[in-house]
Amino acid sequence: MSLGELHGPAETAHGGGHGHAPYAPVFTEAAARAELDAILTRYPTKMAALLPALWIVQRERGWVSPDAMAEVAGALELTPAYVKGVVTFYTMYHQHPVGRHFVQVCTTSPCNVCGAEDVVKAFLRHTGCEELGVTSPDGKFTVIEVECLGACGFATPVMINEDFLDGVSVETVPAILASLQ
């Protein structure tokens, strides 16, 4: 299934609505295909390997585009609609391009009491993102709020890509960001 079949001609004409180059399939790359093949040996059905297959795509492309959903559907013998349903259900899959460093700041009540909102503002200010969910002009950062990172005793917790940080404060944000450059 093509991008046009998933979204219609208006979005296809504009590169899927994101202004990016045409989709380059992931599973035609030898390493990614070998990784998927190894994953398939650990599951009773191809459908059961859907989440790990989506992780491969997201790791390789930075997000799970409609064309990527179609590719995964083909590789696992599923319908594109089923794959899209899974991608849209889970918040861990990016449905649009994000910065190289995806910053998630916990802003639930315990963290808010400890200054999480100010930490969010510091990340927005120092990354140039200006608002939540928007990627910085240099493409390096996207900052979002999340409901809970499961570390209420270590406010303010932050996830940057796969790295967990605790005790983040307004004062530590510049050093954290400098370490990512």
mmCIF file of C-alpha atoms in Angstrom:
data_model
loop_
_atom_site.group_PDB
_atom_site.id
_atom_site.type_symbol
_atom_site.label_atom_id
_atom_site.label_comp_id
_atom_site.label_asym_id
_atom_site.label_seq_id
_atom_site.Cartn_x
_atom_site.Cartn_y
_atom_site.Cartn_z
ATOM 1 C CA MET A 1 0.000 0.000 0.000
ATOM 2 C CA SER A 2 1.337 3.433 -0.878
ATOM 3 C CA LEU A 3 1.223 6.713 0.979
ATOM 4 C CA GLY A 4 -1.551 7.867 -1.311
ATOM 5 C CA GLU A 5 -3.698 4.863 -0.440
ATOM 6 C CA LEU A 6 -3.324 5.595 3.277
ATOM 7 C CA HIS A 7 -3.826 9.356 3.163
ATOM 8 C CA GLY A 8 -5.125 10.405 -0.222
ATOM 9 C CA PRO A 9 -3.608 12.400 -3.063
ATOM 10 C CA ALA A 10 -3.436 15.803 -1.316
ATOM 11 C CA GLU A 11 -0.925 14.605 1.271
ATOM 12 C CA THR A 12 1.040 12.496 -1.205
ATOM 13 C CA ALA A 13 1.578 15.517 -3.448
ATOM 14 C CA HIS A 14 3.183 17.319 -0.522
ATOM 15 C CA GLY A 15 5.481 14.486 0.606
ATOM 16 C CA GLY A 16 3.036 13.053 3.113
ATOM 17 C CA GLY A 17 2.445 16.433 4.696
ATOM 18 C CA HIS A 18 5.899 16.539 6.304
ATOM 19 C CA GLY A 19 8.127 17.922 3.539
ATOM 20 C CA HIS A 20 10.540 14.982 3.620
ATOM 21 C CA ALA A 21 12.246 12.996 0.885
ATOM 22 C CA PRO A 22 10.555 9.880 -0.493
ATOM 23 C CA TYR A 23 10.428 6.973 1.912
ATOM 24 C CA ALA A 24 13.422 4.636 1.871
ATOM 25 C CA PRO A 25 12.356 1.136 2.937
ATOM 26 C CA VAL A 26 14.006 -0.142 6.101
ATOM 27 C CA PHE A 27 13.779 -3.891 5.606
ATOM 28 C CA THR A 28 15.616 -3.846 2.282
ATOM 29 C CA GLU A 29 18.736 -2.974 4.299
ATOM 30 C CA ALA A 30 20.584 -6.193 5.167
ATOM 31 C CA ALA A 31 21.147 -5.435 8.866
ATOM 32 C CA ALA A 32 17.547 -4.387 9.518
ATOM 33 C CA ARG A 33 16.192 -7.393 7.605
ATOM 34 C CA ALA A 34 18.461 -9.752 9.564
ATOM 35 C CA GLU A 35 17.309 -8.165 12.821
ATOM 36 C CA LEU A 36 13.659 -8.608 11.836
ATOM 37 C CA ASP A 37 14.280 -12.208 10.769
ATOM 38 C CA ALA A 38 15.914 -12.940 14.147
ATOM 39 C CA ILE A 39 12.962 -11.350 15.968
ATOM 40 C CA LEU A 40 10.503 -13.458 13.981
ATOM 41 C CA THR A 41 12.127 -16.648 15.314
ATOM 42 C CA ARG A 42 11.229 -15.605 18.878
ATOM 43 C CA TYR A 43 7.490 -15.162 18.303
ATOM 44 C CA PRO A 44 4.760 -17.691 17.498
ATOM 45 C CA THR A 45 3.266 -15.516 14.735
ATOM 46 C CA LYS A 46 4.398 -12.625 12.580
ATOM 47 C CA MET A 47 1.712 -10.444 14.147
ATOM 48 C CA ALA A 48 3.314 -10.935 17.560
ATOM 49 C CA ALA A 49 6.507 -9.293 16.239
ATOM 50 C CA LEU A 50 4.726 -6.051 15.310
ATOM 51 C CA LEU A 51 5.967 -3.888 18.197
ATOM 52 C CA PRO A 52 9.646 -4.838 17.759
ATOM 53 C CA ALA A 53 9.352 -4.328 13.994
ATOM 54 C CA LEU A 54 7.988 -0.830 14.575
ATOM 55 C CA TRP A 55 10.888 -0.105 16.959
ATOM 56 C CA ILE A 56 13.339 -1.055 14.206
ATOM 57 C CA VAL A 57 11.669 1.347 11.787
ATOM 58 C CA GLN A 58 11.570 4.158 14.329
ATOM 59 C CA ARG A 59 15.202 3.649 15.284
ATOM 60 C CA GLU A 60 16.295 3.681 11.637
ATOM 61 C CA ARG A 61 14.080 6.512 10.353
ATOM 62 C CA GLY A 62 13.307 8.519 13.503
ATOM 63 C CA TRP A 63 9.555 8.090 13.171
ATOM 64 C CA VAL A 64 6.925 5.721 11.793
ATOM 65 C CA SER A 65 5.538 7.269 8.629
ATOM 66 C CA PRO A 66 2.480 5.992 6.762
ATOM 67 C CA ASP A 67 4.825 4.397 4.197
ATOM 68 C CA ALA A 68 6.740 2.711 7.030
ATOM 69 C CA MET A 69 3.462 1.353 8.393
ATOM 70 C CA ALA A 70 2.723 -0.094 4.953
ATOM 71 C CA GLU A 71 6.219 -1.625 4.773
ATOM 72 C CA VAL A 72 5.831 -3.257 8.190
ATOM 73 C CA ALA A 73 2.379 -4.510 7.216
ATOM 74 C CA GLY A 74 3.833 -6.162 4.123
ATOM 75 C CA ALA A 75 6.757 -7.684 6.004
ATOM 76 C CA LEU A 76 4.481 -9.170 8.669
ATOM 77 C CA GLU A 77 1.557 -10.052 6.383
ATOM 78 C CA LEU A 78 -0.814 -7.679 8.191
ATOM 79 C CA THR A 79 -3.113 -4.990 6.873
ATOM 80 C CA PRO A 80 -1.815 -1.416 6.869
ATOM 81 C CA ALA A 81 -4.932 -0.462 8.838
ATOM 82 C CA TYR A 82 -4.032 -2.907 11.608
ATOM 83 C CA VAL A 83 -0.482 -1.556 11.815
ATOM 84 C CA LYS A 84 -1.754 2.031 11.839
ATOM 85 C CA GLY A 85 -4.154 1.131 14.649
ATOM 86 C CA VAL A 86 -1.260 -0.120 16.756
ATOM 87 C CA VAL A 87 0.964 2.867 15.962
ATOM 88 C CA THR A 88 -1.777 5.347 16.817
ATOM 89 C CA PHE A 89 -2.661 3.501 20.033
ATOM 90 C CA TYR A 90 0.827 3.622 21.550
ATOM 91 C CA THR A 91 2.333 7.019 22.362
ATOM 92 C CA MET A 92 5.880 5.610 22.143
ATOM 93 C CA TYR A 93 5.786 5.604 18.350
ATOM 94 C CA HIS A 94 6.418 8.955 16.660
ATOM 95 C CA GLN A 95 3.879 9.608 13.921
ATOM 96 C CA HIS A 96 5.733 12.644 12.635
ATOM 97 C CA PRO A 97 9.397 13.610 12.432
ATOM 98 C CA VAL A 98 11.004 14.554 15.736
ATOM 99 C CA GLY A 99 14.370 15.986 16.669
ATOM 100 C CA ARG A 100 17.467 13.823 17.016
ATOM 101 C CA HIS A 101 17.084 14.257 20.789
ATOM 102 C CA PHE A 102 13.518 13.505 21.923
ATOM 103 C CA VAL A 103 13.105 15.097 25.362
ATOM 104 C CA GLN A 104 10.260 13.895 27.603
ATOM 105 C CA VAL A 105 9.700 15.772 30.871
ATOM 106 C CA CYS A 106 7.419 14.352 33.558
ATOM 107 C CA THR A 107 4.863 16.938 34.632
ATOM 108 C CA THR A 108 2.503 14.945 36.846
ATOM 109 C CA SER A 109 1.497 16.417 40.196
ATOM 110 C CA PRO A 110 4.467 15.242 42.321
ATOM 111 C CA CYS A 111 6.946 16.501 39.733
ATOM 112 C CA ASN A 112 5.040 19.743 39.191
ATOM 113 C CA VAL A 113 5.256 20.482 42.914
ATOM 114 C CA CYS A 114 9.033 20.086 42.562
ATOM 115 C CA GLY A 115 9.349 22.487 39.620
ATOM 116 C CA ALA A 116 8.678 20.409 36.512
ATOM 117 C CA GLU A 117 6.957 23.261 34.670
ATOM 118 C CA ASP A 118 10.067 25.417 35.072
ATOM 119 C CA VAL A 119 12.213 22.514 33.825
ATOM 120 C CA VAL A 120 9.989 22.264 30.732
ATOM 121 C CA LYS A 121 10.335 26.020 30.135
ATOM 122 C CA ALA A 122 14.121 25.750 30.512
ATOM 123 C CA PHE A 123 14.287 22.935 27.934
ATOM 124 C CA LEU A 124 12.094 24.906 25.538
ATOM 125 C CA ARG A 125 14.177 28.065 25.990
ATOM 126 C CA HIS A 126 17.594 26.387 25.684
ATOM 127 C CA THR A 127 16.668 24.148 22.728
ATOM 128 C CA GLY A 128 14.917 26.813 20.694
ATOM 129 C CA CYS A 129 11.808 24.654 20.400
ATOM 130 C CA GLU A 130 9.597 27.497 21.672
ATOM 131 C CA GLU A 131 6.612 25.213 22.279
ATOM 132 C CA LEU A 132 5.868 21.620 23.182
ATOM 133 C CA GLY A 133 5.921 19.070 20.385
ATOM 134 C CA VAL A 134 7.690 21.384 17.944
ATOM 135 C CA THR A 135 11.139 20.451 16.689
ATOM 136 C CA SER A 136 13.902 23.022 17.080
ATOM 137 C CA PRO A 137 14.931 24.892 13.904
ATOM 138 C CA ASP A 138 18.229 22.963 13.780
ATOM 139 C CA GLY A 139 16.353 19.619 13.933
ATOM 140 C CA LYS A 140 18.169 18.530 17.079
ATOM 141 C CA PHE A 141 15.425 18.659 19.721
ATOM 142 C CA THR A 142 11.747 17.987 20.313
ATOM 143 C CA VAL A 143 10.419 18.569 23.845
ATOM 144 C CA ILE A 144 7.170 17.110 25.189
ATOM 145 C CA GLU A 145 5.474 16.660 28.548
ATOM 146 C CA VAL A 146 4.629 13.137 29.690
ATOM 147 C CA GLU A 147 2.283 11.949 32.373
ATOM 148 C CA CYS A 148 4.648 9.808 34.408
ATOM 149 C CA LEU A 149 8.126 8.379 34.113
ATOM 150 C CA GLY A 150 7.718 6.329 37.291
ATOM 151 C CA ALA A 151 10.262 8.240 39.363
ATOM 152 C CA CYS A 152 8.193 10.491 41.615
ATOM 153 C CA GLY A 153 10.841 10.362 44.329
ATOM 154 C CA PHE A 154 13.467 11.770 41.970
ATOM 155 C CA ALA A 155 11.786 14.867 40.554
ATOM 156 C CA THR A 156 12.101 16.046 37.931
ATOM 157 C CA PRO A 157 12.699 12.940 35.806
ATOM 158 C CA VAL A 158 13.467 13.360 32.120
ATOM 159 C CA MET A 159 13.934 10.866 29.278
ATOM 160 C CA ILE A 160 16.127 11.891 26.371
ATOM 161 C CA ASN A 161 15.792 9.223 23.711
ATOM 162 C CA GLU A 162 16.549 6.047 25.707
ATOM 163 C CA ASP A 163 18.445 7.761 28.545
ATOM 164 C CA PHE A 164 16.744 8.339 31.894
ATOM 165 C CA LEU A 165 17.803 11.323 34.003
ATOM 166 C CA ASP A 166 16.522 12.116 37.484
ATOM 167 C CA GLY A 167 16.748 15.191 39.672
ATOM 168 C CA VAL A 168 16.768 17.520 36.662
ATOM 169 C CA SER A 169 16.442 21.185 37.582
ATOM 170 C CA VAL A 170 16.362 24.466 35.698
ATOM 171 C CA GLU A 171 20.019 24.885 36.608
ATOM 172 C CA THR A 172 21.098 21.510 35.170
ATOM 173 C CA VAL A 173 19.303 21.845 31.821
ATOM 174 C CA PRO A 174 22.098 23.774 30.015
ATOM 175 C CA ALA A 175 24.746 21.201 30.997
ATOM 176 C CA ILE A 176 22.498 18.315 29.962
ATOM 177 C CA LEU A 177 21.919 19.877 26.561
ATOM 178 C CA ALA A 178 25.600 20.702 26.126
ATOM 179 C CA SER A 179 26.440 17.041 26.682
ATOM 180 C CA LEU A 180 24.226 16.135 23.714
ATOM 181 C CA GLN A 181 25.919 18.422 21.211
#
